[in-house]
Amino acid sequence: EPLWAAFVDHAPEMLKFVEAHSPTRFNPNRDPDPYAEAPGGMAWGRNISAAPIRIGQLGPWRGKIRTPTSDVRLSYEEIVDTFLFAAPKKNVIRFLPHLIWRKLTGARTRGTALTIGLLKGCLDHGVEIWSETSALRLLTDDVGVTGLEAECGGRSITIEATKGVVLASGGFEWNKDMMAEHFPGPVEWTASPRTNTGDGQRMAAEIGARLDHMDQALVMGVTPVTYEGHLHGQPAADYFLPHSMIVNRHGHRFVNEKQMNIGLAFAEMDPETGTPAHLPAWRIYDSQFAQKYPHAMPNKSIAGNHFQDRTLEGLAGQIGVDGDGLVETARRFSGFASTGVDTDFNRGVSIWDRNRGGDPAHKPNPTLGTIELPPFHAMPFKASFLGTKGGARTNERAEVLNQEGEPIRGLYAAGNVMANSFGSKGVGAGTTLGPCLTWGYIAALSAVSGV
């Protein structure tokens, strides 16, 4: 696959380029590949994250950095290694010197650190950045793309592009019309910026670009959070802890709750009704979970986000799930927890499951625990979008292709606005970031070379 080869060839170059031209520094994480047992899989070594960086060095631009939905004073590795769910106070004390120092210096971690470093690199090299500016349409002539029409401050402006235009405007998960066309059915608690409205896909299609993979998206479980005054989703990292499971309306489990691409299970359709076979879905857990992992309990202030009952039958009645099915599933699941072996879905078996899954202090399987002690709890498990994967079809040079498969001169694409080059499955934590950065790098090289 030419696009795969291009990514593999250019990703190391991209990392070196970013570190050479910005204050961004990358550290390795100890994450395994989601399919580490497959040929070529690795137990660790392919996943990296940005090192902590001070936001103050951005000067007046620091106010443009969006506040994340979670605290970014602890790094990805620190959060995972401390197992915050079980002992948040103890582990906060453990990292108190880090927290105090980062508070005093304004240091940020994870995705915010990456954003700060990239923005600082752009500013240091004279890149002109226009905020509050909307792209309207691509400008073309008989040869190809010549520029862009945009709107800034209520007036239309024309931008001439001597080297080309790179589309990097994200997905379309906040465009109601496009979602209705490509993903019919309810979508709640979307976990991406509301500016992802498909502008790039629309503009590319208007000049004859081919759009592919418009029915693919990165889907996973989320918990609801209020962000910038609206209800959003935040990727959940606690639904595979012991004493919890996910069931459908029949009260049955339908997936290994810890697997990387859990969202694919929601795509299964009921052959009789043509509706999603496993939606609505529910997280079920008992008092053991509530006592051991209080930090992972749902936000009860959001209506419809938490249900509780002394019996599983009563809980099933509250949430519209088959009671007999739920009782039997809990009995069977508790048996798996006792033996440590999930014979239905192999939860907690793979390297991925055991490396970053469950409670390391829980035995025999860190991801399995009985569900048997009242009161019992339920919360909706939403199939939420982290981002769509469909967009402009590109070649290995990041050039956008027309309906005949030929490059549109002067038009390039990178990130979620391009048709995803990896297929329907995610390939690791932060699965969009590496490809987004790499294809942006490839697009820039192609535009500058002009050949």
CSV table of C-alpha atoms in Angstrom, one decimal:
chain,number,residue,atom,x,y,z
A,1,GLU,CA,0.0,0.0,0.0
A,2,PRO,CA,1.8,3.2,-1.2
A,3,LEU,CA,0.2,5.4,1.5
A,4,TRP,CA,1.3,3.1,4.3
A,5,ALA,CA,4.8,3.0,2.9
A,6,ALA,CA,4.9,6.8,2.7
A,7,PHE,CA,3.8,7.1,6.3
A,8,VAL,CA,6.4,4.7,7.5
A,9,ASP,CA,9.2,6.4,5.5
A,10,HIS,CA,8.4,9.9,6.5
A,11,ALA,CA,7.2,9.6,10.2
A,12,PRO,CA,10.8,9.5,11.6
A,13,GLU,CA,11.8,12.4,9.4
A,14,MET,CA,8.8,14.4,10.6
A,15,LEU,CA,9.7,13.9,14.3
A,16,LYS,CA,13.3,15.0,13.7
A,17,PHE,CA,12.0,18.1,11.8
A,18,VAL,CA,9.6,19.1,14.6
A,19,GLU,CA,12.2,18.8,17.2
A,20,ALA,CA,14.7,20.7,15.1
A,21,HIS,CA,12.4,23.6,14.4
A,22,SER,CA,10.3,23.9,17.6
A,23,PRO,CA,10.7,23.5,21.3
A,24,THR,CA,8.7,20.3,21.1
A,25,ARG,CA,10.4,17.2,22.5
A,26,PHE,CA,9.1,13.7,22.3
A,27,ASN,CA,9.3,11.0,25.0
A,28,PRO,CA,8.6,7.3,24.5
A,29,ASN,CA,5.6,5.8,26.2
A,30,ARG,CA,5.5,2.2,27.4
A,31,ASP,CA,2.3,1.4,25.4
A,32,PRO,CA,2.2,-1.8,23.4
A,33,ASP,CA,0.7,-2.1,20.0
A,34,PRO,CA,-3.0,-3.0,20.2
A,35,TYR,CA,-2.2,-6.1,18.2
A,36,ALA,CA,1.2,-6.8,19.7
A,37,GLU,CA,0.9,-10.5,19.1
A,38,ALA,CA,0.5,-10.1,15.4
A,39,PRO,CA,3.5,-10.4,13.1
A,40,GLY,CA,5.6,-7.3,13.4
A,41,GLY,CA,3.8,-6.3,16.6
A,42,MET,CA,5.8,-4.7,19.5
A,43,ALA,CA,5.2,-4.8,23.2
A,44,TRP,CA,6.4,-1.2,23.4
A,45,GLY,CA,8.4,1.4,21.4
A,46,ARG,CA,6.0,2.9,18.8
A,47,ASN,CA,4.0,5.3,21.0
A,48,ILE,CA,5.4,8.7,22.0
A,49,SER,CA,4.1,11.9,23.6
A,50,ALA,CA,5.2,15.5,23.9
A,51,ALA,CA,7.3,16.4,26.9
A,52,PRO,CA,6.0,19.0,29.3
A,53,ILE,CA,6.4,22.6,28.0
A,54,ARG,CA,5.7,26.1,29.4
A,55,ILE,CA,2.7,27.8,27.9
A,56,GLY,CA,4.1,31.3,28.9
A,57,GLN,CA,6.6,31.2,26.0
A,58,LEU,CA,3.6,31.8,23.7
A,59,GLY,CA,3.2,35.4,25.0
A,60,PRO,CA,-0.2,36.8,23.8
A,61,TRP,CA,-0.9,33.6,21.9
A,62,ARG,CA,-1.3,31.6,25.1
A,63,GLY,CA,-4.9,32.8,25.3
A,64,LYS,CA,-5.6,31.0,22.0
A,65,ILE,CA,-4.8,27.6,23.5
A,66,ARG,CA,-8.1,25.8,24.3
A,67,THR,CA,-8.6,24.5,27.8
A,68,PRO,CA,-8.7,20.7,27.7
A,69,THR,CA,-11.4,18.5,29.3
A,70,SER,CA,-8.9,17.0,31.7
A,71,ASP,CA,-6.0,18.3,33.8
A,72,VAL,CA,-2.8,18.5,31.8
A,73,ARG,CA,-0.3,18.9,34.6
A,74,LEU,CA,0.4,15.2,34.7
A,75,SER,CA,1.8,13.4,31.7
A,76,TYR,CA,0.3,10.4,30.0
A,77,GLU,CA,2.8,8.1,31.5
A,78,GLU,CA,2.4,9.6,35.0
A,79,ILE,CA,-1.4,9.2,34.9
A,80,VAL,CA,-1.2,5.5,33.8
A,81,ASP,CA,1.6,4.6,36.1
A,82,THR,CA,-0.1,6.1,39.2
A,83,PHE,CA,-3.4,4.3,38.6
A,84,LEU,CA,-5.4,7.4,39.7
A,85,PHE,CA,-8.7,5.6,39.7
A,86,ALA,CA,-7.9,3.7,42.9
A,87,ALA,CA,-6.0,6.2,45.0
A,88,PRO,CA,-6.2,9.7,43.5
A,89,LYS,CA,-5.3,11.6,46.7
A,90,LYS,CA,-2.3,9.3,47.5
A,91,ASN,CA,-0.9,9.6,44.0
A,92,VAL,CA,-1.5,13.4,43.8
A,93,ILE,CA,0.7,13.6,46.9
A,94,ARG,CA,3.3,11.4,45.2
A,95,PHE,CA,3.5,13.8,42.3
A,96,LEU,CA,3.0,17.0,44.3
A,97,PRO,CA,6.5,18.3,43.6
A,98,HIS,CA,5.8,17.9,39.8
A,99,LEU,CA,2.4,19.5,40.2
A,100,ILE,CA,3.7,22.5,42.1
A,101,TRP,CA,6.6,23.1,39.7
A,102,ARG,CA,4.4,22.8,36.7
A,103,LYS,CA,1.9,25.2,38.3
A,104,LEU,CA,4.6,27.7,39.0
A,105,THR,CA,6.2,27.5,35.6
A,106,GLY,CA,2.9,27.1,33.6
A,107,ALA,CA,4.0,23.8,32.2
A,108,ARG,CA,1.5,21.7,30.3
A,109,THR,CA,1.6,18.1,29.1
A,110,ARG,CA,0.1,15.6,26.6
A,111,GLY,CA,-1.8,17.1,23.7
A,112,THR,CA,-1.7,20.6,25.0
A,113,ALA,CA,2.1,20.4,25.2
A,114,LEU,CA,2.2,19.3,21.5
A,115,THR,CA,0.0,22.2,20.5
A,116,ILE,CA,2.1,24.7,22.4
A,117,GLY,CA,5.3,23.5,20.9
A,118,LEU,CA,4.0,23.4,17.3
A,119,LEU,CA,2.5,26.9,17.6
A,120,LYS,CA,5.7,28.3,19.1
A,121,GLY,CA,7.7,26.8,16.3
A,122,CYS,CA,5.5,28.4,13.7
A,123,LEU,CA,5.7,31.8,15.4
A,124,ASP,CA,9.4,31.6,15.7
A,125,HIS,CA,9.8,31.0,12.0
A,126,GLY,CA,7.5,33.8,10.9
A,127,VAL,CA,4.4,31.8,10.0
A,128,GLU,CA,1.5,34.2,9.8
A,129,ILE,CA,-1.6,32.8,11.6
A,130,TRP,CA,-5.1,34.2,11.2
A,131,SER,CA,-7.5,33.2,13.9
A,132,GLU,CA,-11.2,33.8,13.6
A,133,THR,CA,-11.0,33.3,9.9
A,134,SER,CA,-13.2,30.9,7.9
A,135,ALA,CA,-12.3,29.3,4.7
A,136,LEU,CA,-15.1,29.6,2.2
A,137,ARG,CA,-14.1,28.1,-1.1
A,138,LEU,CA,-11.1,27.1,-3.2
A,139,LEU,CA,-10.1,29.2,-6.2
A,140,THR,CA,-9.1,27.5,-9.4
A,141,ASP,CA,-8.1,28.1,-13.0
A,142,ASP,CA,-7.7,25.7,-16.0
A,143,VAL,CA,-4.6,24.2,-14.4
A,144,GLY,CA,-5.5,23.7,-10.8
A,145,VAL,CA,-6.0,25.4,-7.4
A,146,THR,CA,-4.7,29.0,-7.2
A,147,GLY,CA,-5.8,30.1,-3.8
A,148,LEU,CA,-8.6,30.4,-1.3
A,149,GLU,CA,-11.5,32.7,-0.5
A,150,ALA,CA,-12.0,33.3,3.2
A,151,GLU,CA,-14.0,35.4,5.6
A,152,CYS,CA,-12.3,37.5,8.3
A,153,GLY,CA,-13.9,40.1,10.5
A,154,GLY,CA,-17.1,40.0,8.4
A,155,ARG,CA,-15.3,40.7,5.1
A,156,SER,CA,-14.4,38.4,2.2
A,157,ILE,CA,-10.7,38.1,1.4
A,158,THR,CA,-8.8,36.4,-1.4
A,159,ILE,CA,-5.5,34.5,-0.6
A,160,GLU,CA,-3.3,33.6,-3.6
A,161,ALA,CA,-1.3,30.4,-3.2
A,162,THR,CA,1.8,30.2,-5.3
A,163,LYS,CA,2.8,26.8,-3.9
A,164,GLY,CA,-0.7,25.3,-3.3
A,165,VAL,CA,-3.3,24.9,-0.6
A,166,VAL,CA,-3.2,22.3,2.1
A,167,LEU,CA,-6.5,21.3,3.6
A,168,ALA,CA,-6.1,20.4,7.2
A,169,SER,CA,-9.5,21.3,8.6
A,170,GLY,CA,-10.4,18.1,10.5
A,171,GLY,CA,-13.5,15.9,10.2
A,172,PHE,CA,-17.2,16.6,9.8
A,173,GLU,CA,-18.7,15.1,13.0
A,174,TRP,CA,-20.3,18.4,13.9
A,175,ASN,CA,-22.0,18.9,10.5
A,176,LYS,CA,-25.6,17.7,11.0
A,177,ASP,CA,-26.4,17.2,7.3
A,178,MET,CA,-23.2,15.3,6.5
A,179,MET,CA,-23.6,13.1,9.6
A,180,ALA,CA,-27.3,12.4,8.7
A,181,GLU,CA,-26.1,11.3,5.2
A,182,HIS,CA,-23.2,9.1,6.3
A,183,PHE,CA,-24.0,8.1,9.8
A,184,PRO,CA,-27.8,8.0,10.2
A,185,GLY,CA,-29.0,7.6,13.8
A,186,PRO,CA,-28.4,9.4,17.0
A,187,VAL,CA,-24.9,10.6,17.9
A,188,GLU,CA,-24.3,12.0,21.4
A,189,TRP,CA,-21.4,13.4,23.4
A,190,THR,CA,-19.1,14.0,20.5
A,191,ALA,CA,-15.5,14.3,21.7
A,192,SER,CA,-14.0,16.8,19.3
A,193,PRO,CA,-14.0,20.6,18.7
A,194,ARG,CA,-17.3,22.0,17.3
A,195,THR,CA,-15.4,23.6,14.5
A,196,ASN,CA,-15.0,20.2,12.8
A,197,THR,CA,-17.8,20.9,10.4
A,198,GLY,CA,-16.5,19.4,7.2
A,199,ASP,CA,-15.5,22.6,5.5
A,200,GLY,CA,-12.5,21.0,3.8
A,201,GLN,CA,-14.5,18.0,2.5
A,202,ARG,CA,-17.1,20.4,1.1
A,203,MET,CA,-14.6,22.6,-0.6
A,204,ALA,CA,-12.7,19.7,-2.1
A,205,ALA,CA,-15.9,18.1,-3.4
A,206,GLU,CA,-17.0,21.4,-5.0
A,207,ILE,CA,-14.0,21.3,-7.4
A,208,GLY,CA,-14.3,17.7,-8.3
A,209,ALA,CA,-12.2,15.9,-5.6
A,210,ARG,CA,-13.0,12.3,-4.8
A,211,LEU,CA,-14.2,11.7,-1.3
A,212,ASP,CA,-13.6,8.2,0.3
A,213,HIS,CA,-14.2,6.4,3.6
A,214,MET,CA,-17.1,8.8,4.4
A,215,ASP,CA,-18.7,6.0,6.4
A,216,GLN,CA,-15.8,5.5,8.7
A,217,ALA,CA,-15.1,7.2,12.1
A,218,LEU,CA,-13.1,6.8,15.2
A,219,VAL,CA,-15.7,5.6,17.7
A,220,MET,CA,-15.2,4.7,21.3
A,221,GLY,CA,-16.8,5.0,24.7
A,222,VAL,CA,-17.0,8.4,26.4
A,223,THR,CA,-18.2,10.0,29.6
A,224,PRO,CA,-20.1,13.3,29.4
A,225,VAL,CA,-18.4,16.5,30.4
A,226,THR,CA,-19.5,20.1,30.1
A,227,TYR,CA,-17.0,21.9,27.9
A,228,GLU,CA,-17.2,25.5,26.8
A,229,GLY,CA,-20.9,25.6,27.8
A,230,HIS,CA,-21.9,22.5,25.9
A,231,LEU,CA,-22.2,18.8,26.6
A,232,HIS,CA,-19.2,16.9,25.1
A,233,GLY,CA,-17.8,13.5,25.4
A,234,GLN,CA,-14.5,12.7,27.1
A,235,PRO,CA,-12.8,9.4,26.1
A,236,ALA,CA,-13.3,7.0,29.0
A,237,ALA,CA,-10.5,5.0,30.4
A,238,ASP,CA,-12.3,3.2,33.2
A,239,TYR,CA,-14.9,0.9,31.7
A,240,PHE,CA,-12.5,-2.1,31.7
A,241,LEU,CA,-11.8,-1.9,35.4
A,242,PRO,CA,-12.7,-4.9,37.6
A,243,HIS,CA,-16.4,-5.3,38.7
A,244,SER,CA,-17.7,-3.6,35.5
A,245,MET,CA,-19.0,-4.8,32.2
A,246,ILE,CA,-20.9,-3.5,29.1
A,247,VAL,CA,-24.2,-5.0,28.0
A,248,ASN,CA,-26.8,-4.4,25.3
A,249,ARG,CA,-30.5,-4.1,25.6
A,250,HIS,CA,-30.7,-7.9,25.9
A,251,GLY,CA,-28.5,-7.8,29.0
A,252,HIS,CA,-25.7,-9.5,27.1
A,253,ARG,CA,-22.0,-8.6,26.7
A,254,PHE,CA,-21.0,-8.3,23.1
A,255,VAL,CA,-17.3,-7.2,23.1
A,256,ASN,CA,-14.1,-7.3,25.0
A,257,GLU,CA,-14.5,-4.1,26.8
A,258,LYS,CA,-10.7,-3.4,26.8
A,259,GLN,CA,-10.0,-3.8,23.1
A,260,MET,CA,-8.6,-0.8,21.3
A,261,ASN,CA,-11.3,-0.7,18.6
A,262,ILE,CA,-14.3,-1.2,20.8
A,263,GLY,CA,-16.3,1.2,18.6
A,264,LEU,CA,-16.4,-1.3,15.8
A,265,ALA,CA,-18.8,-3.4,17.8
A,266,PHE,CA,-21.4,-0.7,17.6
A,267,ALA,CA,-21.4,-0.9,13.8
A,268,GLU,CA,-23.0,-4.4,13.9
A,269,MET,CA,-26.5,-4.2,12.7
A,270,ASP,CA,-29.5,-6.4,13.6
A,271,PRO,CA,-30.4,-8.3,10.4
A,272,GLU,CA,-34.1,-8.3,11.3
A,273,THR,CA,-34.6,-4.7,12.2
A,274,GLY,CA,-31.7,-3.0,10.4
A,275,THR,CA,-30.9,-1.0,13.6
A,276,PRO,CA,-27.7,-1.2,15.7
A,277,ALA,CA,-27.6,-4.6,17.3
A,278,HIS,CA,-26.0,-3.4,20.5
A,279,LEU,CA,-27.4,0.1,21.1
A,280,PRO,CA,-28.3,1.3,23.5
A,281,ALA,CA,-25.5,-0.1,25.6
A,282,TRP,CA,-24.9,0.2,29.3
A,283,ARG,CA,-22.0,0.0,31.8
A,284,ILE,CA,-22.9,-2.2,34.7
A,285,TYR,CA,-21.0,-2.3,38.0
A,286,ASP,CA,-21.5,-3.0,41.6
A,287,SER,CA,-20.6,-1.5,45.0
A,288,GLN,CA,-17.2,-3.1,44.9
A,289,PHE,CA,-16.4,-0.9,41.9
A,290,ALA,CA,-17.8,2.2,43.6
A,291,GLN,CA,-15.7,1.6,46.8
A,292,LYS,CA,-12.5,0.8,45.0
A,293,TYR,CA,-12.6,3.3,42.2
A,294,PRO,CA,-14.5,6.3,43.4
A,295,HIS,CA,-12.7,8.6,40.9
A,296,ALA,CA,-14.2,6.5,38.1
A,297,MET,CA,-17.8,6.9,39.2
A,298,PRO,CA,-20.2,8.7,36.7
A,299,ASN,CA,-21.1,12.4,36.9
A,300,LYS,CA,-24.5,12.2,38.7
A,301,SER,CA,-25.2,15.8,38.1
A,302,ILE,CA,-26.0,15.1,34.4
A,303,ALA,CA,-29.5,13.8,34.0
A,304,GLY,CA,-29.8,10.2,32.8
A,305,ASN,CA,-26.2,9.5,33.5
A,306,HIS,CA,-26.5,7.3,36.6
A,307,PHE,CA,-29.0,4.6,37.8
A,308,GLN,CA,-28.9,2.6,40.9
A,309,ASP,CA,-30.9,-0.3,42.5
A,310,ARG,CA,-30.5,-3.0,45.1
A,311,THR,CA,-31.1,-5.7,42.6
A,312,LEU,CA,-30.0,-6.4,39.0
A,313,GLU,CA,-33.6,-7.0,38.1
A,314,GLY,CA,-34.6,-3.7,39.4
A,315,LEU,CA,-31.7,-2.0,37.7
A,316,ALA,CA,-32.7,-3.7,34.4
A,317,GLY,CA,-36.2,-2.3,34.7
A,318,GLN,CA,-35.0,1.2,35.2
A,319,ILE,CA,-32.8,1.2,32.1
A,320,GLY,CA,-35.0,-0.9,29.8
A,321,VAL,CA,-32.7,-4.0,29.7
A,322,ASP,CA,-33.9,-7.6,29.8
A,323,GLY,CA,-33.7,-8.6,33.5
A,324,ASP,CA,-33.1,-12.3,33.0
A,325,GLY,CA,-30.4,-11.7,30.5
A,326,LEU,CA,-28.6,-9.2,32.8
A,327,VAL,CA,-28.7,-11.5,35.8
A,328,GLU,CA,-27.4,-14.4,33.8
A,329,THR,CA,-24.6,-12.3,32.2
A,330,ALA,CA,-23.5,-11.0,35.6
A,331,ARG,CA,-23.4,-14.6,37.0
A,332,ARG,CA,-21.4,-15.8,34.1
A,333,PHE,CA,-19.1,-12.7,34.2
A,334,SER,CA,-18.5,-13.2,37.9
A,335,GLY,CA,-17.4,-16.8,37.2
A,336,PHE,CA,-14.8,-15.5,34.7
A,337,ALA,CA,-13.6,-13.1,37.4
A,338,SER,CA,-13.1,-16.0,39.8
A,339,THR,CA,-11.0,-18.0,37.4
A,340,GLY,CA,-9.4,-15.1,35.7
A,341,VAL,CA,-10.3,-16.3,32.2
A,342,ASP,CA,-13.0,-14.7,30.1
A,343,THR,CA,-14.0,-17.5,27.7
A,344,ASP,CA,-16.5,-15.3,25.9
A,345,PHE,CA,-14.2,-12.4,24.8
A,346,ASN,CA,-10.8,-13.0,26.3
A,347,ARG,CA,-10.7,-9.8,28.2
A,348,GLY,CA,-7.4,-9.2,30.0
A,349,VAL,CA,-5.5,-11.8,27.9
A,350,SER,CA,-3.6,-9.8,25.2
A,351,ILE,CA,-0.5,-7.7,25.9
A,352,TRP,CA,-2.5,-4.6,25.2
A,353,ASP,CA,-5.2,-5.6,27.7
A,354,ARG,CA,-2.7,-6.4,30.5
A,355,ASN,CA,-0.3,-3.5,30.0
A,356,ARG,CA,-2.7,-0.7,30.2
A,357,GLY,CA,-5.8,-2.3,31.5
A,358,GLY,CA,-7.5,-2.8,34.8
A,359,ASP,CA,-6.2,-2.7,38.4
A,360,PRO,CA,-2.6,-4.0,38.8
A,361,ALA,CA,-3.4,-4.9,42.4
A,362,HIS,CA,-6.4,-7.1,41.4
A,363,LYS,CA,-5.9,-10.8,40.9
A,364,PRO,CA,-6.0,-13.2,39.1
A,365,ASN,CA,-7.0,-11.0,36.1
A,366,PRO,CA,-6.5,-7.2,36.6
A,367,THR,CA,-9.5,-6.4,34.3
A,368,LEU,CA,-12.1,-8.9,35.7
A,369,GLY,CA,-14.0,-8.6,39.0
A,370,THR,CA,-17.2,-10.1,40.2
A,371,ILE,CA,-20.5,-8.2,39.9
A,372,GLU,CA,-22.5,-9.4,42.9
A,373,LEU,CA,-22.6,-6.9,45.7
A,374,PRO,CA,-25.5,-4.4,45.9
A,375,PRO,CA,-26.2,-1.7,45.2
A,376,PHE,CA,-25.8,-2.1,41.5
A,377,HIS,CA,-25.2,0.8,39.1
A,378,ALA,CA,-25.6,1.6,35.4
A,379,MET,CA,-24.6,4.4,33.2
A,380,PRO,CA,-25.2,4.8,29.4
A,381,PHE,CA,-22.3,3.7,27.2
A,382,LYS,CA,-22.4,6.0,24.2
A,383,ALA,CA,-20.9,5.2,20.9
A,384,SER,CA,-19.3,8.6,20.5
A,385,PHE,CA,-17.3,10.1,17.7
A,386,LEU,CA,-13.7,11.2,18.4
A,387,GLY,CA,-13.5,12.1,14.7
A,388,THR,CA,-14.6,11.1,11.3
A,389,LYS,CA,-12.2,9.3,8.9
A,390,GLY,CA,-13.7,10.3,5.5
A,391,GLY,CA,-12.5,13.0,3.2
A,392,ALA,CA,-10.4,13.8,0.1
A,393,ARG,CA,-8.7,10.9,-1.5
A,394,THR,CA,-4.9,11.5,-1.7
A,395,ASN,CA,-1.9,9.8,-3.1
A,396,GLU,CA,1.4,9.1,-1.4
A,397,ARG,CA,2.5,12.7,-2.0
A,398,ALA,CA,-0.6,14.0,-0.1
A,399,GLU,CA,-2.0,15.4,-3.4
A,400,VAL,CA,-5.8,15.4,-3.6
A,401,LEU,CA,-7.2,13.2,-6.4
A,402,ASN,CA,-10.1,13.9,-8.7
A,403,GLN,CA,-12.8,11.5,-9.7
A,404,GLU,CA,-10.5,9.9,-12.3
A,405,GLY,CA,-7.7,9.4,-9.7
A,406,GLU,CA,-5.5,12.1,-11.1
A,407,PRO,CA,-3.9,14.8,-8.8
A,408,ILE,CA,-5.6,18.2,-8.6
A,409,ARG,CA,-2.7,20.5,-9.1
A,410,GLY,CA,-2.0,22.7,-6.1
A,411,LEU,CA,-4.3,20.9,-3.7
A,412,TYR,CA,-3.1,18.8,-0.8
A,413,ALA,CA,-4.7,17.3,2.3
A,414,ALA,CA,-3.6,16.1,5.8
A,415,GLY,CA,-5.3,14.9,8.9
A,416,ASN,CA,-9.0,14.0,9.3
A,417,VAL,CA,-10.0,16.0,6.2
A,418,MET,CA,-8.2,13.4,4.0
A,419,ALA,CA,-9.5,9.8,3.5
A,420,ASN,CA,-7.9,7.8,6.2
A,421,SER,CA,-5.0,5.8,5.0
A,422,PHE,CA,-5.0,3.3,7.8
A,423,GLY,CA,-8.5,1.8,7.3
A,424,SER,CA,-11.3,1.5,9.8
A,425,LYS,CA,-9.2,0.5,12.9
A,426,GLY,CA,-7.2,2.6,15.3
A,427,VAL,CA,-3.5,1.7,15.6
A,428,GLY,CA,-2.7,3.0,19.1
A,429,ALA,CA,-3.3,5.7,21.7
A,430,GLY,CA,-3.5,9.1,19.9
A,431,THR,CA,-4.2,7.2,16.7
A,432,THR,CA,-4.8,10.3,14.6
A,433,LEU,CA,-1.9,12.5,15.8
A,434,GLY,CA,1.0,10.6,14.2
A,435,PRO,CA,-0.7,10.4,10.8
A,436,CYS,CA,-1.9,14.0,11.0
A,437,LEU,CA,1.6,15.3,11.7
A,438,THR,CA,3.2,13.0,9.1
A,439,TRP,CA,0.8,13.8,6.3
A,440,GLY,CA,1.1,17.5,7.0
A,441,TYR,CA,4.9,17.1,6.7
A,442,ILE,CA,4.5,15.2,3.4
A,443,ALA,CA,2.0,17.7,2.0
A,444,ALA,CA,4.5,20.6,2.8
A,445,LEU,CA,7.4,18.8,1.1
A,446,SER,CA,5.2,18.1,-1.9
A,447,ALA,CA,4.0,21.7,-2.1
A,448,VAL,CA,7.4,23.2,-1.8
A,449,SER,CA,9.0,20.9,-4.4
A,450,GLY,CA,6.2,21.5,-6.8
A,451,VAL,CA,6.9,18.3,-8.7
